[in-house]
PDB file of N, CA and C in Angstrom:
ATOM      1  N   UNK A  23      -2.882 -11.215 -11.876  1.00  0.00           N
ATOM      2  CA  UNK A  23      -3.972 -12.222 -11.746  1.00  0.00           C
ATOM      3  C   UNK A  23      -5.325 -11.940 -12.183  1.00  0.00           C
ATOM      4  N   UNK A  24      -5.630 -10.615 -11.881  1.00  0.00           N
ATOM      5  CA  UNK A  24      -6.710 -10.385 -12.469  1.00  0.00           C
ATOM      6  C   UNK A  24      -7.182 -10.697 -13.905  1.00  0.00           C
ATOM      7  N   UNK A  25      -5.843 -10.449 -14.894  1.00  0.00           N
ATOM      8  CA  UNK A  25      -5.791 -10.774 -16.181  1.00  0.00           C
ATOM      9  C   UNK A  25      -6.097 -12.367 -16.445  1.00  0.00           C
ATOM     10  N   UNK A  26      -5.614 -13.251 -15.577  1.00  0.00           N
ATOM     11  CA  UNK A  26      -5.916 -14.475 -15.776  1.00  0.00           C
ATOM     12  C   UNK A  26      -7.091 -15.223 -15.366  1.00  0.00           C
ATOM     13  N   UNK A  27      -7.649 -14.298 -14.279  1.00  0.00           N
ATOM     14  CA  UNK A  27      -9.143 -14.824 -13.782  1.00  0.00           C
ATOM     15  C   UNK A  27     -10.291 -14.148 -14.351  1.00  0.00           C
ATOM     16  N   UNK A  28      -9.704 -13.012 -15.006  1.00  0.00           N
ATOM     17  CA  UNK A  28     -11.003 -12.216 -15.546  1.00  0.00           C
ATOM     18  C   UNK A  28     -11.563 -11.404 -14.473  1.00  0.00           C
ATOM     19  N   UNK A  29     -12.797 -10.815 -15.085  1.00  0.00           N
ATOM     20  CA  UNK A  29     -13.593 -10.174 -13.737  1.00  0.00           C
ATOM     21  C   UNK A  29     -13.223  -8.831 -13.617  1.00  0.00           C
ATOM     22  N   UNK A  30     -13.710  -8.072 -12.777  1.00  0.00           N
ATOM     23  CA  UNK A  30     -13.230  -6.715 -12.409  1.00  0.00           C
ATOM     24  C   UNK A  30     -12.461  -6.543 -11.316  1.00  0.00           C
ATOM     25  N   UNK A  31     -11.459  -5.511 -11.163  1.00  0.00           N
ATOM     26  CA  UNK A  31     -10.636  -5.073 -10.407  1.00  0.00           C
ATOM     27  C   UNK A  31     -10.557  -3.771  -9.861  1.00  0.00           C
ATOM     28  N   UNK A  32     -10.708  -3.371  -8.842  1.00  0.00           N
ATOM     29  CA  UNK A  32     -10.900  -1.841  -8.368  1.00  0.00           C
ATOM     30  C   UNK A  32      -9.272  -1.649  -7.659  1.00  0.00           C
ATOM     31  N   UNK A  33      -8.704  -0.951  -8.327  1.00  0.00           N
ATOM     32  CA  UNK A  33      -7.292  -0.534  -7.932  1.00  0.00           C
ATOM     33  C   UNK A  33      -7.025   0.605  -7.050  1.00  0.00           C
ATOM     34  N   UNK A  34      -6.228   0.551  -6.173  1.00  0.00           N
ATOM     35  CA  UNK A  34      -6.618   1.874  -5.451  1.00  0.00           C
ATOM     36  C   UNK A  34      -4.793   2.160  -5.170  1.00  0.00           C
ATOM     37  N   UNK A  35      -4.328   3.401  -5.587  1.00  0.00           N
ATOM     38  CA  UNK A  35      -3.164   3.612  -6.123  1.00  0.00           C
ATOM     39  C   UNK A  35      -2.351   4.061  -4.915  1.00  0.00           C
ATOM     40  N   UNK A  36      -1.860   3.093  -3.823  1.00  0.00           N
ATOM     41  CA  UNK A  36      -1.162   3.767  -2.615  1.00  0.00           C
ATOM     42  C   UNK A  36      -0.599   2.597  -1.757  1.00  0.00           C
ATOM     43  N   UNK A  37      -0.003   2.796  -1.114  1.00  0.00           N
ATOM     44  CA  UNK A  37       1.063   1.515  -0.445  1.00  0.00           C
ATOM     45  C   UNK A  37       0.418   1.408   1.250  1.00  0.00           C
ATOM     46  N   UNK A  38      -0.929   1.772   1.446  1.00  0.00           N
ATOM     47  CA  UNK A  38      -1.319   1.917   2.532  1.00  0.00           C
ATOM     48  C   UNK A  38      -2.202   0.632   2.889  1.00  0.00           C
ATOM     49  N   UNK A  39      -2.268  -0.189   3.558  1.00  0.00           N
ATOM     50  CA  UNK A  39      -2.968  -1.300   3.873  1.00  0.00           C
ATOM     51  C   UNK A  39      -4.220  -0.573   4.847  1.00  0.00           C
ATOM     52  N   UNK A  40      -5.626  -0.743   4.377  1.00  0.00           N
ATOM     53  CA  UNK A  40      -6.495  -0.241   4.839  1.00  0.00           C
ATOM     54  C   UNK A  40      -7.092   1.148   4.948  1.00  0.00           C
ATOM     55  N   UNK A  41      -6.622   1.677   3.501  1.00  0.00           N
ATOM     56  CA  UNK A  41      -6.954   3.229   3.634  1.00  0.00           C
ATOM     57  C   UNK A  41      -8.274   3.290   2.782  1.00  0.00           C
ATOM     58  N   UNK A  42      -8.908   2.265   2.397  1.00  0.00           N
ATOM     59  CA  UNK A  42     -10.202   2.452   1.548  1.00  0.00           C
ATOM     60  C   UNK A  42     -11.193   3.494   2.120  1.00  0.00           C
ATOM     61  N   UNK A  43     -11.012   3.343   3.566  1.00  0.00           N
ATOM     62  CA  UNK A  43     -12.508   3.817   4.146  1.00  0.00           C
ATOM     63  C   UNK A  43     -12.347   5.082   4.209  1.00  0.00           C
ATOM     64  N   UNK A  44     -10.880   5.959   3.993  1.00  0.00           N
ATOM     65  CA  UNK A  44     -10.973   7.460   3.952  1.00  0.00           C
ATOM     66  C   UNK A  44     -10.862   7.858   2.335  1.00  0.00           C
ATOM     67  N   UNK A  45     -11.351   7.059   1.410  1.00  0.00           N
ATOM     68  CA  UNK A  45     -11.014   7.361   0.253  1.00  0.00           C
ATOM     69  C   UNK A  45     -12.273   7.642  -0.331  1.00  0.00           C
ATOM     70  N   UNK A  46     -12.359   8.518  -1.429  1.00  0.00           N
ATOM     71  CA  UNK A  46     -13.747   8.775  -2.448  1.00  0.00           C
ATOM     72  C   UNK A  46     -14.565   7.525  -2.860  1.00  0.00           C
ATOM     73  N   UNK A  47     -13.543   6.434  -3.237  1.00  0.00           N
ATOM     74  CA  UNK A  47     -13.933   5.289  -4.204  1.00  0.00           C
ATOM     75  C   UNK A  47     -14.511   4.285  -3.185  1.00  0.00           C
ATOM     76  N   UNK A  48     -14.546   4.600  -1.893  1.00  0.00           N
ATOM     77  CA  UNK A  48     -14.952   3.791  -0.885  1.00  0.00           C
ATOM     78  C   UNK A  48     -16.326   3.354  -1.351  1.00  0.00           C
ATOM     79  N   UNK A  49     -17.182   4.401  -1.895  1.00  0.00           N
ATOM     80  CA  UNK A  49     -18.673   4.063  -2.336  1.00  0.00           C
ATOM     81  C   UNK A  49     -18.967   2.827  -3.400  1.00  0.00           C
ATOM     82  N   UNK A  50     -17.784   2.832  -4.163  1.00  0.00           N
ATOM     83  CA  UNK A  50     -17.885   1.746  -5.128  1.00  0.00           C
ATOM     84  C   UNK A  50     -17.915   0.391  -4.574  1.00  0.00           C
ATOM     85  N   UNK A  51     -16.960   0.170  -3.569  1.00  0.00           N
ATOM     86  CA  UNK A  51     -16.953  -0.755  -2.357  1.00  0.00           C
ATOM     87  C   UNK A  51     -18.176  -1.304  -1.994  1.00  0.00           C
ATOM     88  N   UNK A  52     -18.754  -0.268  -1.208  1.00  0.00           N
ATOM     89  CA  UNK A  52     -20.048  -0.326  -0.511  1.00  0.00           C
ATOM     90  C   UNK A  52     -21.063  -0.829  -1.569  1.00  0.00           C
ATOM     91  N   UNK A  53     -21.147  -0.286  -2.784  1.00  0.00           N
ATOM     92  CA  UNK A  53     -22.128  -0.696  -3.836  1.00  0.00           C
ATOM     93  C   UNK A  53     -22.054  -2.180  -4.059  1.00  0.00           C
ATOM     94  N   UNK A  54     -20.498  -2.682  -4.284  1.00  0.00           N
ATOM     95  CA  UNK A  54     -20.592  -4.032  -4.373  1.00  0.00           C
ATOM     96  C   UNK A  54     -21.037  -4.850  -3.454  1.00  0.00           C
ATOM     97  N   UNK A  55     -20.914  -4.629  -2.192  1.00  0.00           N
ATOM     98  CA  UNK A  55     -21.409  -5.541  -1.331  1.00  0.00           C
ATOM     99  C   UNK A  55     -23.156  -5.237  -1.004  1.00  0.00           C
ATOM    100  N   UNK A  56     -23.460  -4.176  -1.421  1.00  0.00           N
ATOM    101  CA  UNK A  56     -24.936  -3.857  -1.165  1.00  0.00           C
ATOM    102  C   UNK A  56     -25.781  -4.667  -2.729  1.00  0.00           C
ATOM    103  N   UNK A  57     -24.958  -4.672  -3.810  1.00  0.00           N
ATOM    104  CA  UNK A  57     -25.688  -4.955  -5.277  1.00  0.00           C
ATOM    105  C   UNK A  57     -25.013  -5.896  -5.977  1.00  0.00           C
ATOM    106  N   UNK A  58     -23.531  -6.033  -5.658  1.00  0.00           N
ATOM    107  CA  UNK A  58     -22.972  -7.126  -6.353  1.00  0.00           C
ATOM    108  C   UNK A  58     -22.295  -6.417  -7.616  1.00  0.00           C
ATOM    109  N   UNK A  59     -22.700  -5.230  -7.770  1.00  0.00           N
ATOM    110  CA  UNK A  59     -22.032  -4.499  -8.787  1.00  0.00           C
ATOM    111  C   UNK A  59     -20.564  -4.272  -8.835  1.00  0.00           C
ATOM    112  N   UNK A  60     -19.835  -4.678  -9.969  1.00  0.00           N
ATOM    113  CA  UNK A  60     -18.420  -4.688  -9.824  1.00  0.00           C
ATOM    114  C   UNK A  60     -17.957  -3.306 -10.979  1.00  0.00           C
ATOM    115  N   UNK A  61     -16.643  -2.947 -10.425  1.00  0.00           N
ATOM    116  CA  UNK A  61     -16.104  -1.827 -11.154  1.00  0.00           C
ATOM    117  C   UNK A  61     -14.550  -2.149 -11.561  1.00  0.00           C
ATOM    118  N   UNK A  62     -14.009  -1.700 -12.623  1.00  0.00           N
ATOM    119  CA  UNK A  62     -12.412  -1.844 -12.944  1.00  0.00           C
ATOM    120  C   UNK A  62     -11.779  -0.567 -12.643  1.00  0.00           C
ATOM    121  N   UNK A  63     -12.402   0.522 -12.131  1.00  0.00           N
ATOM    122  CA  UNK A  63     -11.924   1.686 -11.911  1.00  0.00           C
ATOM    123  C   UNK A  63     -10.817   1.336 -10.935  1.00  0.00           C
ATOM    124  N   UNK A  64     -10.145   2.833 -10.855  1.00  0.00           N
ATOM    125  CA  UNK A  64      -8.821   2.978 -10.237  1.00  0.00           C
ATOM    126  C   UNK A  64      -9.102   4.315  -9.443  1.00  0.00           C
ATOM    127  N   UNK A  65      -8.448   4.461  -8.236  1.00  0.00           N
ATOM    128  CA  UNK A  65      -8.614   5.800  -7.392  1.00  0.00           C
ATOM    129  C   UNK A  65      -7.300   6.056  -6.920  1.00  0.00           C
ATOM    130  N   UNK A  66      -7.006   7.391  -6.962  1.00  0.00           N
ATOM    131  CA  UNK A  66      -5.824   7.707  -6.038  1.00  0.00           C
ATOM    132  C   UNK A  66      -5.900   7.421  -4.745  1.00  0.00           C
ATOM    133  N   UNK A  67      -4.822   7.067  -4.122  1.00  0.00           N
ATOM    134  CA  UNK A  67      -4.890   6.547  -2.552  1.00  0.00           C
ATOM    135  C   UNK A  67      -4.252   7.580  -1.792  1.00  0.00           C
ATOM    136  N   UNK A  68      -3.871   7.195  -0.547  1.00  0.00           N
ATOM    137  CA  UNK A  68      -3.071   8.099   0.279  1.00  0.00           C
ATOM    138  C   UNK A  68      -1.767   8.297  -0.475  1.00  0.00           C
ATOM    139  N   UNK A  69      -1.030   9.709  -0.142  1.00  0.00           N
ATOM    140  CA  UNK A  69       0.166   9.918  -0.475  1.00  0.00           C
ATOM    141  C   UNK A  69       1.239   9.091  -0.514  1.00  0.00           C
ATOM    142  N   UNK A  70       1.797   8.785  -1.334  1.00  0.00           N
ATOM    143  CA  UNK A  70       3.023   7.604  -1.042  1.00  0.00           C
ATOM    144  C   UNK A  70       4.067   8.614  -0.492  1.00  0.00           C
ATOM    145  N   UNK A  71       4.823   8.157   0.726  1.00  0.00           N
ATOM    146  CA  UNK A  71       5.774   8.649   1.205  1.00  0.00           C
ATOM    147  C   UNK A  71       7.210   8.759   0.268  1.00  0.00           C
ATOM    148  N   UNK A  72       8.091   9.775   0.496  1.00  0.00           N
ATOM    149  CA  UNK A  72       9.126   9.660  -0.519  1.00  0.00           C
ATOM    150  C   UNK A  72      10.180   8.631   0.173  1.00  0.00           C
ATOM    151  N   UNK A  73      10.979   7.877  -0.233  1.00  0.00           N
ATOM    152  CA  UNK A  73      11.927   6.953   0.542  1.00  0.00           C
ATOM    153  C   UNK A  73      13.014   7.849   1.444  1.00  0.00           C
TER     154      UNK A  73
END
């Protein structure tokens, strides 16, 4: 969808809904809400459990 619409997309590489608050890339989200500055970065999320 991001390729179709354009713009920036911050990717968090995990399968946990709501994990952002405990990750180092949370600062990028706060910066977006404070300044409107976007990023196309990615960050490792919570470890994905084995099936």
